[in-house]
PDB file of C-alpha atoms in Angstrom:
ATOM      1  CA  UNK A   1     -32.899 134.471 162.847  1.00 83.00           C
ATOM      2  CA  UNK A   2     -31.210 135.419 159.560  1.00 88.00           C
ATOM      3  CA  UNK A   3     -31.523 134.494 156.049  1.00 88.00           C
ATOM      4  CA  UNK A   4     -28.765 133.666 153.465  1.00 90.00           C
ATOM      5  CA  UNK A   5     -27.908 133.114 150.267  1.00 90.00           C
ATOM      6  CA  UNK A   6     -24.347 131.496 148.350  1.00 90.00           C
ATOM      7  CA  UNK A   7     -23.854 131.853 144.747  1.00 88.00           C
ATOM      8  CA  UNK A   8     -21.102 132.084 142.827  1.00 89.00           C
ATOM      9  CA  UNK A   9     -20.880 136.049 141.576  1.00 92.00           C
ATOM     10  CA  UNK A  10     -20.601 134.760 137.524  1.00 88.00           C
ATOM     11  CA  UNK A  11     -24.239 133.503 137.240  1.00 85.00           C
ATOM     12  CA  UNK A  12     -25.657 136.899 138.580  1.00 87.00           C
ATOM     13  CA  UNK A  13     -26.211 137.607 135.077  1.00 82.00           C
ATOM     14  CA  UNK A  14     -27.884 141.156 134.598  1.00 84.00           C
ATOM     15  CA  UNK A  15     -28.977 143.367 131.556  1.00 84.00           C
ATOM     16  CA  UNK A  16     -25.566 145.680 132.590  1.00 87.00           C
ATOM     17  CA  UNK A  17     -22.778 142.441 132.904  1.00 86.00           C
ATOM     18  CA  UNK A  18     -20.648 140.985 130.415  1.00 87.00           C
ATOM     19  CA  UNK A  19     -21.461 137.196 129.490  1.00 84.00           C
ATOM     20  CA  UNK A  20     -21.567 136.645 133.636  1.00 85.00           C
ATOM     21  CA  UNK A  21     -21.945 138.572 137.125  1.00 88.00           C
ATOM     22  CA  UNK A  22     -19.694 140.659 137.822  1.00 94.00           C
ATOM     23  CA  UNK A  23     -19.415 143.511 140.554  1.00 95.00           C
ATOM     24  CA  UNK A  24     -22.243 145.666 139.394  1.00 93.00           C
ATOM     25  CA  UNK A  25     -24.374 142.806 139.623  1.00 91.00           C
ATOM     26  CA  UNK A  26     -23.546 142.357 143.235  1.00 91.00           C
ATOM     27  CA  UNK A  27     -24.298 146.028 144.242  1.00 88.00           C
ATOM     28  CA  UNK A  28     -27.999 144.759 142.731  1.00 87.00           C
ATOM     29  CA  UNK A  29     -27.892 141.823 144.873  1.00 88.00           C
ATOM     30  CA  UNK A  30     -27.385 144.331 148.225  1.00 85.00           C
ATOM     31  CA  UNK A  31     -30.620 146.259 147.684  1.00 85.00           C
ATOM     32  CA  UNK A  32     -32.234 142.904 146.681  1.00 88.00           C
ATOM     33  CA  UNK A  33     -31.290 141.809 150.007  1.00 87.00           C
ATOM     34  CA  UNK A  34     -32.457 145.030 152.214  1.00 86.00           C
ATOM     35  CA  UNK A  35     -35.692 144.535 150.212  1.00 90.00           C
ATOM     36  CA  UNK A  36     -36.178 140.603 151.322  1.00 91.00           C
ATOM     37  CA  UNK A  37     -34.787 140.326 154.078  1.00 89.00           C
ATOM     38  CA  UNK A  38     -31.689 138.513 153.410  1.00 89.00           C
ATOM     39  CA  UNK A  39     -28.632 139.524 155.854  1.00 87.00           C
ATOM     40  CA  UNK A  40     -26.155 136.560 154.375  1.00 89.00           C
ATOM     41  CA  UNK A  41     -24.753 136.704 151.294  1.00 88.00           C
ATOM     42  CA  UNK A  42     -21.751 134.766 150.355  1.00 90.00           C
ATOM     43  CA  UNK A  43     -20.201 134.029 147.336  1.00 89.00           C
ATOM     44  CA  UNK A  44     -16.977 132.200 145.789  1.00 88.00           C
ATOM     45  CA  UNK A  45     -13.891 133.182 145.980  1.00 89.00           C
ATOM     46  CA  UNK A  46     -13.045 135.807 143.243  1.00 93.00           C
ATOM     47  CA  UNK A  47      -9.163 135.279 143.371  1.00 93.00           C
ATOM     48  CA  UNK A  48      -7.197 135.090 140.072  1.00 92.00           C
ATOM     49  CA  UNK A  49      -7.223 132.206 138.229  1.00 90.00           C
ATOM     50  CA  UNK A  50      -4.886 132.728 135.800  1.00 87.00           C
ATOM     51  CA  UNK A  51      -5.830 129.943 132.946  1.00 82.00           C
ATOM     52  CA  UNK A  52      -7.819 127.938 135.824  1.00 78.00           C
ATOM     53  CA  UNK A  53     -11.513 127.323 136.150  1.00 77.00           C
ATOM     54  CA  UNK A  54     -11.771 126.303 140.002  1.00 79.00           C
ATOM     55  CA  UNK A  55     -12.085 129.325 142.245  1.00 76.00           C
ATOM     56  CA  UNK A  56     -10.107 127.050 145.440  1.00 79.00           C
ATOM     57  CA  UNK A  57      -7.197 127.028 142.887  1.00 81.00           C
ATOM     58  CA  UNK A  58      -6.119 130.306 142.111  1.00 88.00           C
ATOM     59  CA  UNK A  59      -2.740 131.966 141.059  1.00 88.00           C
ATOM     60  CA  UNK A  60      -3.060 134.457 143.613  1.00 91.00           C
ATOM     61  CA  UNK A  61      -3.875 134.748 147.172  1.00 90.00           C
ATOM     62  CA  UNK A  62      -4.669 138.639 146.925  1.00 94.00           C
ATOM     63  CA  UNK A  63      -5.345 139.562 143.419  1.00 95.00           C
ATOM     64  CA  UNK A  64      -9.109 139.706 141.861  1.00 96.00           C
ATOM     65  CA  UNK A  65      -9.876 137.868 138.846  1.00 95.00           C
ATOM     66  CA  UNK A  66     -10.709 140.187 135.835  1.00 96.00           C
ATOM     67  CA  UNK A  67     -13.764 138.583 134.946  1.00 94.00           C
ATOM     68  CA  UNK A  68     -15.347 140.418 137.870  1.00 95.00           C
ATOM     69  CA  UNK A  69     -14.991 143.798 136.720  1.00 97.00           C
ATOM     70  CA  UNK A  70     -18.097 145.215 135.640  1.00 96.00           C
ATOM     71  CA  UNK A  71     -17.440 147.412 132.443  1.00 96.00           C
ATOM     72  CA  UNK A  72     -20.492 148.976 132.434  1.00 94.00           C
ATOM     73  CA  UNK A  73     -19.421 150.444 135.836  1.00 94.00           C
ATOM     74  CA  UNK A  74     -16.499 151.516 133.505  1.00 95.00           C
ATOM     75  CA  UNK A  75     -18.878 153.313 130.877  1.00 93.00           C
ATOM     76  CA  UNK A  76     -17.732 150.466 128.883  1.00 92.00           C
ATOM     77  CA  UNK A  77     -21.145 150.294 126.770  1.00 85.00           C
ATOM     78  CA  UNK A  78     -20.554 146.518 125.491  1.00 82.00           C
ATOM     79  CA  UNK A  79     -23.525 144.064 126.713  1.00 71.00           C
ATOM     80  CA  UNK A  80     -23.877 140.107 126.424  1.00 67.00           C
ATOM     81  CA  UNK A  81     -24.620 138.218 123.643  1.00 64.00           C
ATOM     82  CA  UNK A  82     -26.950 136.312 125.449  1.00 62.00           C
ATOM     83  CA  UNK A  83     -29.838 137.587 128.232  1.00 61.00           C
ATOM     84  CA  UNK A  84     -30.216 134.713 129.490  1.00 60.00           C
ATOM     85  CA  UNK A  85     -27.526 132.056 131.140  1.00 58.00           C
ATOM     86  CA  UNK A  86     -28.483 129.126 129.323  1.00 63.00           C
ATOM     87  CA  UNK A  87     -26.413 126.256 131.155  1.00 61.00           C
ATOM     88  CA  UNK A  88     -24.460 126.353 134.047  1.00 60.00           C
ATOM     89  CA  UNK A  89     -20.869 125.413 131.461  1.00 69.00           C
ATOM     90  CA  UNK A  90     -19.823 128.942 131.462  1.00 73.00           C
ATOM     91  CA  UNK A  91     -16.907 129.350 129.082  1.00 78.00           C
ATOM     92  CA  UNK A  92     -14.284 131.032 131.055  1.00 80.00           C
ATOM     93  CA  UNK A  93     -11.409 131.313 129.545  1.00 83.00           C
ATOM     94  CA  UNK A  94     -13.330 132.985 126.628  1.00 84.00           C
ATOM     95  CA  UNK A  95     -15.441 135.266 129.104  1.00 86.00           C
ATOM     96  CA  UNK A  96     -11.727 136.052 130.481  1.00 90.00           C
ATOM     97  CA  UNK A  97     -10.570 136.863 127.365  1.00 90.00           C
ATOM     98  CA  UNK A  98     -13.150 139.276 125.803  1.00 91.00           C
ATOM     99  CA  UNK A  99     -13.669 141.168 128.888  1.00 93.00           C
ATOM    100  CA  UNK A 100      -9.560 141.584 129.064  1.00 95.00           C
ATOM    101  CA  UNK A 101      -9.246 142.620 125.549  1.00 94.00           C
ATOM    102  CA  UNK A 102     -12.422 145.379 126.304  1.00 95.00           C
ATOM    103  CA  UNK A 103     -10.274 146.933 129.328  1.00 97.00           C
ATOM    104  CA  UNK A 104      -7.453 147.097 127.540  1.00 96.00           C
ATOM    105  CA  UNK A 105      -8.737 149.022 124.740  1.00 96.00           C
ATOM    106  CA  UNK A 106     -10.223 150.914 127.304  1.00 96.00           C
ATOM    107  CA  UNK A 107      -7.013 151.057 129.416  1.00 97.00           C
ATOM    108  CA  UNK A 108      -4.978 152.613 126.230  1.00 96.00           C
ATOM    109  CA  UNK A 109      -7.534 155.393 126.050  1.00 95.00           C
ATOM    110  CA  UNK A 110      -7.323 156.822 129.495  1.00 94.00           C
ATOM    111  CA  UNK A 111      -3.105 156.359 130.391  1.00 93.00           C
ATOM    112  CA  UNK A 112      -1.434 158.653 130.972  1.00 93.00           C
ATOM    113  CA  UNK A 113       1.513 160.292 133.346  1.00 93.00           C
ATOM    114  CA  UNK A 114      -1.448 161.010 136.113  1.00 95.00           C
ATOM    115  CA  UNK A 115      -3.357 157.733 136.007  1.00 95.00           C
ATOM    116  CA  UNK A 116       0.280 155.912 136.294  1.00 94.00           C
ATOM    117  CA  UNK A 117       1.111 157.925 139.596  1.00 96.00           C
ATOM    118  CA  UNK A 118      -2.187 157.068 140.678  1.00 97.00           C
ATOM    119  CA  UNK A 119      -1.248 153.193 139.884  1.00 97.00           C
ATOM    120  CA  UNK A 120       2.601 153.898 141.845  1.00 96.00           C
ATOM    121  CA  UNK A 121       0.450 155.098 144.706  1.00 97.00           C
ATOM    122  CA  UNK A 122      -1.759 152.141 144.777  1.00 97.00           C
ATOM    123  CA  UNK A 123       1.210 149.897 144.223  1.00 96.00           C
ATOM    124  CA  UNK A 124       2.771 151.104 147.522  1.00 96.00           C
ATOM    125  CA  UNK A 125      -0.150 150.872 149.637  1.00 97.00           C
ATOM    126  CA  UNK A 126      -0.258 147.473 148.529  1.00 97.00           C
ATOM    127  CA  UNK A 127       2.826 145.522 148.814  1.00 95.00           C
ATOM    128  CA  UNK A 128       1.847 142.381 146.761  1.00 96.00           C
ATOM    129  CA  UNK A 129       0.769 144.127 143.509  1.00 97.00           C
ATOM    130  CA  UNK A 130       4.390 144.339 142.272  1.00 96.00           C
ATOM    131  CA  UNK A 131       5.572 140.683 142.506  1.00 96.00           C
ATOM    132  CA  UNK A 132       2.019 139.522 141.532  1.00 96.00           C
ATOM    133  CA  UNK A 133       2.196 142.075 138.146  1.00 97.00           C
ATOM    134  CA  UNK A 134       5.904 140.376 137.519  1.00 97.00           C
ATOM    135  CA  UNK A 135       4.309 137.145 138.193  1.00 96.00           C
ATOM    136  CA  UNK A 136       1.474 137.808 136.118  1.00 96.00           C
ATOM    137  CA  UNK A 137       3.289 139.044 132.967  1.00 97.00           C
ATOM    138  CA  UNK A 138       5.328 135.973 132.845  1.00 96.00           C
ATOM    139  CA  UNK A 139       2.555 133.844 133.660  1.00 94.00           C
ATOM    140  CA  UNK A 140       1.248 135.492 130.618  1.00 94.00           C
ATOM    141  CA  UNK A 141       4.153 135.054 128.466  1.00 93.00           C
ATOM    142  CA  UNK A 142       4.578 131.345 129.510  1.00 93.00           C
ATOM    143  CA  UNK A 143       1.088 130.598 128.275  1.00 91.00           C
ATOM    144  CA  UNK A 144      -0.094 129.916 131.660  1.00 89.00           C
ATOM    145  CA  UNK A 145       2.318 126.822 132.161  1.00 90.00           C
ATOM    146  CA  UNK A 146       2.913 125.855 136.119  1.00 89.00           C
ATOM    147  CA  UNK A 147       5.837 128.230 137.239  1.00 90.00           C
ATOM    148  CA  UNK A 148       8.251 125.058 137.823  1.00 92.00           C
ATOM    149  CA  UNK A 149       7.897 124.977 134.244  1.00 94.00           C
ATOM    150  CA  UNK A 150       9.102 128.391 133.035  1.00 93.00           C
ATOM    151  CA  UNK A 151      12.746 128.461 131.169  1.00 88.00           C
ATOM    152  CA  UNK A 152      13.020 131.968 132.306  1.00 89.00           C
ATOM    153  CA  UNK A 153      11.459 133.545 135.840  1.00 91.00           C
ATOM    154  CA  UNK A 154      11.561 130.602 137.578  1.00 90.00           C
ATOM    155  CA  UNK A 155      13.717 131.830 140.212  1.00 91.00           C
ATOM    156  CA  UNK A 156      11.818 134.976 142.053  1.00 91.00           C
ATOM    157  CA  UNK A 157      14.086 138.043 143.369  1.00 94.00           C
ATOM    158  CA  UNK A 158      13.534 141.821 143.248  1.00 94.00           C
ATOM    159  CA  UNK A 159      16.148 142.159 140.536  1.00 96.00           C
ATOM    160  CA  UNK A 160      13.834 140.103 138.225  1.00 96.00           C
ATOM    161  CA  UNK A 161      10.759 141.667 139.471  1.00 95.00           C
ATOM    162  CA  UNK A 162      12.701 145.307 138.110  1.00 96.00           C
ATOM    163  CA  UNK A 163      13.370 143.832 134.960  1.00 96.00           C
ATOM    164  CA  UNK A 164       9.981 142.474 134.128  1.00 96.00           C
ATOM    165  CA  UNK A 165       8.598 145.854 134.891  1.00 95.00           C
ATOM    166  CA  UNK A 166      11.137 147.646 133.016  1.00 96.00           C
ATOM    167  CA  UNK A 167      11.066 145.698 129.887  1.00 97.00           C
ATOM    168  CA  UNK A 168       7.304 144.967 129.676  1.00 96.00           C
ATOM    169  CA  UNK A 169       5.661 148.815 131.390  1.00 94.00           C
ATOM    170  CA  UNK A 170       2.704 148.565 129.686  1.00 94.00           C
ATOM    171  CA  UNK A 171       1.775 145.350 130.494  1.00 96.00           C
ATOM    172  CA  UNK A 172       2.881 145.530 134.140  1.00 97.00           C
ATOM    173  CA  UNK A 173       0.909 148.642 134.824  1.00 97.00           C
ATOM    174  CA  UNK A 174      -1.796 147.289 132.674  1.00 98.00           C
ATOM    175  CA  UNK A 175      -1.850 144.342 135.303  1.00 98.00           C
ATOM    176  CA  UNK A 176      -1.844 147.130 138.366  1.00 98.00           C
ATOM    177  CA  UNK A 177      -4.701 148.879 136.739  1.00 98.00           C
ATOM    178  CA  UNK A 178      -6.515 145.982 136.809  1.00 98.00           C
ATOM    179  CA  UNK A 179      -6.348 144.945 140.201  1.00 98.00           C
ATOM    180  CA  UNK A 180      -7.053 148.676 140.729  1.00 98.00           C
ATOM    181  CA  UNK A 181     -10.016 148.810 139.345  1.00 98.00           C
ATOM    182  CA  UNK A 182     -11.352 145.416 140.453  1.00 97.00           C
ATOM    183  CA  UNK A 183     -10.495 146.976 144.170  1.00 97.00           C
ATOM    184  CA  UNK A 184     -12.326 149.916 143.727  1.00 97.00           C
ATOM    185  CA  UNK A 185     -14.900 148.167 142.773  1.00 97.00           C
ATOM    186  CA  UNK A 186     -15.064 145.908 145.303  1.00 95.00           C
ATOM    187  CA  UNK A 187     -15.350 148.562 148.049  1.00 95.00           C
ATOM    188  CA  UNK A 188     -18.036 150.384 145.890  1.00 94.00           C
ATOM    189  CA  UNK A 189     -19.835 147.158 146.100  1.00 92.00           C
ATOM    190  CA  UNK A 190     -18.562 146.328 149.954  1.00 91.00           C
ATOM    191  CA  UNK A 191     -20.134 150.116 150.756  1.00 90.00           C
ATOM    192  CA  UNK A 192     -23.305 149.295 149.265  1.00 85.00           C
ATOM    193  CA  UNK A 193     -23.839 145.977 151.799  1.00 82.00           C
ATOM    194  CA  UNK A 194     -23.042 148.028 155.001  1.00 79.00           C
TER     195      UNK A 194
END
């Protein structure tokens, strides 16, 4: 017999996460579970959802949605506003938002030539991260509008995927870092459960 439990990882609200769960409350969910007994623990999807709320709908099939990251794991020292989840109507977009604008302050603090060859080497180990960071920048500029939608990057090719790096770096490797980190983080936490 085993025991299980399914949540989804934003209302794993701890006195370390950021207005929601995020992957430092799921390493405290793994010793919870040695400690109880609990062998099964599954949670949503944590895919990318761009400007989207449901987690079946996201803009990526590989990429990790930012809101997971945990920036205390960061040394980000920035806690909640609230210690307590008081209803289930968890503003997202505005979670999203604040927790994106705190890595990227953080981001611009630690660049540099070394952390972007570490980003180059992650990008070739992992084929998708380039057209998803092109994707996601002119997601971004587009305001989140459906791709059909776009006036300019409707039509995919490497060309424009060089050009959308080249003309918007920062961005672009800001992007990469991201999905870096959330990795990392992910296997810290994945490490934890075996």
């Amino acid at each position: 017999k085993r025991a299980g439990v399914a949540f989804p990882l934003l209302s794993l609200l701890t006195k370390e996460s950021f207005e929601g769960g995020d992957f430092h409350s799921l390493e405290l969910m793994a010793e919870w579970g040695k400690k109880t007994g609990v062998s099964i623990i599954q949670i949503l999807p944590l895919n990318d959802l761009g400007n989207g709320r449901s987690p079946y709908s996201s803009i990526s099939a590989f990429a990790i949605d930012p809101i997971y990251i945990s920036l205390h794991s960061l040394g980000i020292n920035i806690r909640s506003r609230k210690e307590k989840i008081m209803t289930l109507d968890i503003n997202l977009s505005r979670v999203r938002e604040l927790k994106v604008q705190n890595l990227q302050i953080h981001y611009k603090k630690i660049y540099n030539e070394t952390l972007k060859e570490i980003l180059k080497n992650f990008m070739n180990q992992h084929l998708w991260i380039s057209p998803y960071a092109a994707f996601k920048v002119l997601y971004n500029k587009n305001k989140g509008a459906h791709w059909q939608d776009w006036t300019y990057g409707r039509e995919y090719s490497i060309e424009l995927q060089k050009e959308v790096m080249r003309e918007n770096e920062e961005e672009f490797y800001f992007i990469i870092w991201i999905q870096y980190i959330a990795y990392e983080q992910l296997r810290n936490v994945k490490a934890k459960f075996e």
